[in-house]
Amino acid sequence: MTLSAQAIFATAPLGAIVHFANGEPRPPAHHKRKLRAWEDRNGKGRLTRRSPGGERYPADFTLHLGNWGEAGAIVLSVSRSFQVTSESTFQIEQVPSAGQALIVTEFAGRIELQHVANDRASAEAWLTEHRYHNARIEIVEPTAAEPSLAPT
């Protein structure tokens, strides 16, 4: 289902994998420059932050597109922000599963996702290695559409 930027801002959970597109057709592979430009405007990333906006600027959200580096060291982390007024279209590919642990930080009232772990123990191990100020772990709860694994 295709969604607007406003719908992603309002409904997509932190940690969701979101596709974004500008509606242009993909150019042929032999048009390398045009293809690179198209790939900059059409891709996917993990929803890591929402910003409520203010008087001078609209609300926005940020997708983490990836990290690049060598030998385990991140040299470049790429993210893209979209205002809720963006004309791009979006699709939610995946949302965090029940039981997964989201490691989030909060600064100036804005919550930002730092990492998605498979469970609380993995999240605590990750936090031991990657220290963040004001970090907390939030466990993803089952939704109404997802059956609970708890014994009844």
mmCIF file of C-alpha atoms in Angstrom:
data_model
loop_
_atom_site.group_PDB
_atom_site.id
_atom_site.type_symbol
_atom_site.label_atom_id
_atom_site.label_comp_id
_atom_site.label_asym_id
_atom_site.label_seq_id
_atom_site.Cartn_x
_atom_site.Cartn_y
_atom_site.Cartn_z
ATOM 1 C CA MET A 1 0.000 0.000 0.000
ATOM 2 C CA THR A 2 1.343 3.407 -0.993
ATOM 3 C CA LEU A 3 1.390 6.013 1.773
ATOM 4 C CA SER A 4 2.071 9.736 1.985
ATOM 5 C CA ALA A 5 4.845 11.267 4.050
ATOM 6 C CA GLN A 6 2.207 12.452 6.541
ATOM 7 C CA ALA A 7 0.902 8.871 6.918
ATOM 8 C CA ILE A 8 4.410 7.519 7.536
ATOM 9 C CA PHE A 9 5.003 10.216 10.152
ATOM 10 C CA ALA A 10 1.703 9.436 11.881
ATOM 11 C CA THR A 11 1.586 5.633 11.739
ATOM 12 C CA ALA A 12 4.919 3.920 11.025
ATOM 13 C CA PRO A 13 6.678 2.652 14.173
ATOM 14 C CA LEU A 14 10.315 3.428 14.889
ATOM 15 C CA GLY A 15 12.435 0.654 13.421
ATOM 16 C CA ALA A 16 10.168 0.107 10.397
ATOM 17 C CA ILE A 17 11.825 -0.445 7.019
ATOM 18 C CA VAL A 18 10.305 2.115 4.643
ATOM 19 C CA HIS A 19 10.625 2.357 0.840
ATOM 20 C CA PHE A 20 10.543 5.829 -0.705
ATOM 21 C CA ALA A 21 10.035 6.766 -4.363
ATOM 22 C CA ASN A 22 9.580 9.878 -6.458
ATOM 23 C CA GLY A 23 7.432 8.262 -9.128
ATOM 24 C CA GLU A 24 9.983 8.455 -11.952
ATOM 25 C CA PRO A 25 10.749 5.262 -13.897
ATOM 26 C CA ARG A 26 14.128 3.620 -13.282
ATOM 27 C CA PRO A 27 16.590 4.586 -16.057
ATOM 28 C CA PRO A 28 18.484 1.891 -17.953
ATOM 29 C CA ALA A 29 21.688 0.598 -16.309
ATOM 30 C CA HIS A 30 23.899 2.044 -19.064
ATOM 31 C CA HIS A 31 22.831 5.587 -18.031
ATOM 32 C CA LYS A 32 25.088 5.514 -14.962
ATOM 33 C CA ARG A 33 24.684 9.148 -13.838
ATOM 34 C CA LYS A 34 20.922 9.148 -14.297
ATOM 35 C CA LEU A 35 20.691 5.812 -12.480
ATOM 36 C CA ARG A 36 22.727 7.108 -9.513
ATOM 37 C CA ALA A 37 20.535 10.205 -9.302
ATOM 38 C CA TRP A 38 17.405 8.028 -9.458
ATOM 39 C CA GLU A 39 18.757 5.748 -6.699
ATOM 40 C CA ASP A 40 19.274 8.829 -4.482
ATOM 41 C CA ARG A 41 15.554 9.614 -4.769
ATOM 42 C CA ASN A 42 14.263 6.017 -4.656
ATOM 43 C CA GLY A 43 15.382 3.579 -1.973
ATOM 44 C CA LYS A 44 14.664 2.301 1.505
ATOM 45 C CA GLY A 45 15.767 2.879 5.054
ATOM 46 C CA ARG A 46 14.925 2.279 8.707
ATOM 47 C CA LEU A 47 12.724 4.866 10.438
ATOM 48 C CA THR A 48 14.918 6.283 13.196
ATOM 49 C CA ARG A 49 13.399 9.628 14.172
ATOM 50 C CA ARG A 50 10.358 11.873 14.042
ATOM 51 C CA SER A 51 10.582 15.625 14.589
ATOM 52 C CA PRO A 52 7.351 17.473 15.362
ATOM 53 C CA GLY A 53 8.243 20.638 13.460
ATOM 54 C CA GLY A 54 7.533 24.170 14.526
ATOM 55 C CA GLU A 55 6.262 27.540 13.376
ATOM 56 C CA ARG A 56 8.816 27.894 10.569
ATOM 57 C CA TYR A 57 9.149 24.310 9.359
ATOM 58 C CA PRO A 58 6.891 21.275 9.003
ATOM 59 C CA ALA A 59 7.238 18.018 10.889
ATOM 60 C CA ASP A 60 9.624 15.477 9.422
ATOM 61 C CA PHE A 61 10.979 11.978 9.833
ATOM 62 C CA THR A 62 14.385 10.417 9.204
ATOM 63 C CA LEU A 63 15.282 7.157 7.487
ATOM 64 C CA HIS A 64 18.693 5.577 8.092
ATOM 65 C CA LEU A 65 19.874 4.371 4.671
ATOM 66 C CA GLY A 66 23.082 2.619 5.675
ATOM 67 C CA ASN A 67 26.611 2.671 7.063
ATOM 68 C CA TRP A 68 29.830 2.413 5.103
ATOM 69 C CA GLY A 69 33.290 1.606 6.419
ATOM 70 C CA GLU A 70 36.051 -0.958 6.724
ATOM 71 C CA ALA A 71 37.273 -3.462 9.291
ATOM 72 C CA GLY A 72 34.275 -2.925 11.560
ATOM 73 C CA ALA A 73 34.721 0.866 11.720
ATOM 74 C CA ILE A 74 31.869 3.009 10.433
ATOM 75 C CA VAL A 75 33.281 5.808 8.306
ATOM 76 C CA LEU A 76 30.023 7.196 6.924
ATOM 77 C CA SER A 77 26.452 6.902 8.151
ATOM 78 C CA VAL A 78 23.813 8.043 5.655
ATOM 79 C CA SER A 79 20.314 9.195 6.592
ATOM 80 C CA ARG A 80 17.650 11.130 4.743
ATOM 81 C CA SER A 81 14.918 13.290 6.242
ATOM 82 C CA PHE A 82 11.524 13.846 4.642
ATOM 83 C CA GLN A 83 9.127 16.616 5.551
ATOM 84 C CA VAL A 84 5.485 15.586 5.949
ATOM 85 C CA THR A 85 4.767 17.784 2.906
ATOM 86 C CA SER A 86 7.079 15.675 0.695
ATOM 87 C CA GLU A 87 5.589 14.555 -2.612
ATOM 88 C CA SER A 88 7.503 11.262 -2.469
ATOM 89 C CA THR A 89 5.480 8.111 -1.923
ATOM 90 C CA PHE A 90 6.242 5.523 0.740
ATOM 91 C CA GLN A 91 5.583 1.888 1.568
ATOM 92 C CA ILE A 92 6.221 0.079 4.843
ATOM 93 C CA GLU A 93 8.132 -3.116 4.057
ATOM 94 C CA GLN A 94 8.662 -4.438 7.564
ATOM 95 C CA VAL A 95 7.990 -3.450 11.162
ATOM 96 C CA PRO A 96 9.855 -4.671 14.252
ATOM 97 C CA SER A 97 8.527 -7.995 15.565
ATOM 98 C CA ALA A 98 7.076 -8.542 19.010
ATOM 99 C CA GLY A 99 9.860 -9.254 21.482
ATOM 100 C CA GLN A 100 12.512 -7.304 19.597
ATOM 101 C CA ALA A 101 14.268 -4.585 21.584
ATOM 102 C CA LEU A 102 14.612 -1.004 20.369
ATOM 103 C CA ILE A 103 17.459 1.020 21.820
ATOM 104 C CA VAL A 104 16.407 4.660 21.829
ATOM 105 C CA THR A 105 17.846 7.915 23.089
ATOM 106 C CA GLU A 106 16.017 11.114 23.916
ATOM 107 C CA PHE A 107 17.326 14.635 23.499
ATOM 108 C CA ALA A 108 15.263 17.811 23.770
ATOM 109 C CA GLY A 109 12.056 15.781 23.730
ATOM 110 C CA ARG A 110 12.940 14.011 20.472
ATOM 111 C CA ILE A 111 13.294 10.212 20.517
ATOM 112 C CA GLU A 112 15.822 8.630 18.159
ATOM 113 C CA LEU A 113 16.318 4.945 17.409
ATOM 114 C CA GLN A 114 19.938 3.818 17.749
ATOM 115 C CA HIS A 115 19.674 0.056 17.247
ATOM 116 C CA VAL A 116 17.205 -2.824 16.831
ATOM 117 C CA ALA A 117 18.142 -6.009 18.719
ATOM 118 C CA ASN A 118 16.490 -9.423 18.637
ATOM 119 C CA ASP A 119 15.782 -9.409 22.386
ATOM 120 C CA ARG A 120 16.547 -7.622 25.669
ATOM 121 C CA ALA A 121 19.769 -9.600 26.325
ATOM 122 C CA SER A 122 21.148 -8.687 22.875
ATOM 123 C CA ALA A 123 20.163 -5.057 23.434
ATOM 124 C CA GLU A 124 21.935 -4.951 26.804
ATOM 125 C CA ALA A 125 25.070 -6.471 25.243
ATOM 126 C CA TRP A 126 24.952 -3.900 22.427
ATOM 127 C CA LEU A 127 24.576 -1.061 24.942
ATOM 128 C CA THR A 128 27.596 -2.319 26.888
ATOM 129 C CA GLU A 129 29.693 -2.005 23.734
ATOM 130 C CA HIS A 130 28.103 1.209 22.386
ATOM 131 C CA ARG A 131 27.574 3.699 25.148
ATOM 132 C CA TYR A 132 24.854 6.298 24.609
ATOM 133 C CA HIS A 133 23.760 8.991 27.058
ATOM 134 C CA ASN A 134 20.103 8.612 28.110
ATOM 135 C CA ALA A 135 19.708 5.320 26.225
ATOM 136 C CA ARG A 136 16.848 3.035 27.133
ATOM 137 C CA ILE A 137 15.511 -0.274 25.864
ATOM 138 C CA GLU A 138 11.919 -0.560 24.651
ATOM 139 C CA ILE A 139 10.555 -4.039 23.991
ATOM 140 C CA VAL A 140 8.178 -4.277 21.010
ATOM 141 C CA GLU A 141 4.772 -5.449 22.205
ATOM 142 C CA PRO A 142 2.514 -7.753 20.154
ATOM 143 C CA THR A 143 -0.131 -5.928 18.131
ATOM 144 C CA ALA A 144 -3.774 -6.953 17.872
ATOM 145 C CA ALA A 145 -3.054 -8.522 14.461
ATOM 146 C CA GLU A 146 -0.109 -10.527 15.831
ATOM 147 C CA PRO A 147 -0.904 -13.485 18.107
ATOM 148 C CA SER A 148 0.676 -13.516 21.530
ATOM 149 C CA LEU A 149 3.161 -16.280 22.304
ATOM 150 C CA ALA A 150 2.408 -16.109 26.025
ATOM 151 C CA PRO A 151 0.720 -19.180 27.522
ATOM 152 C CA THR A 152 -2.968 -18.753 28.257
#
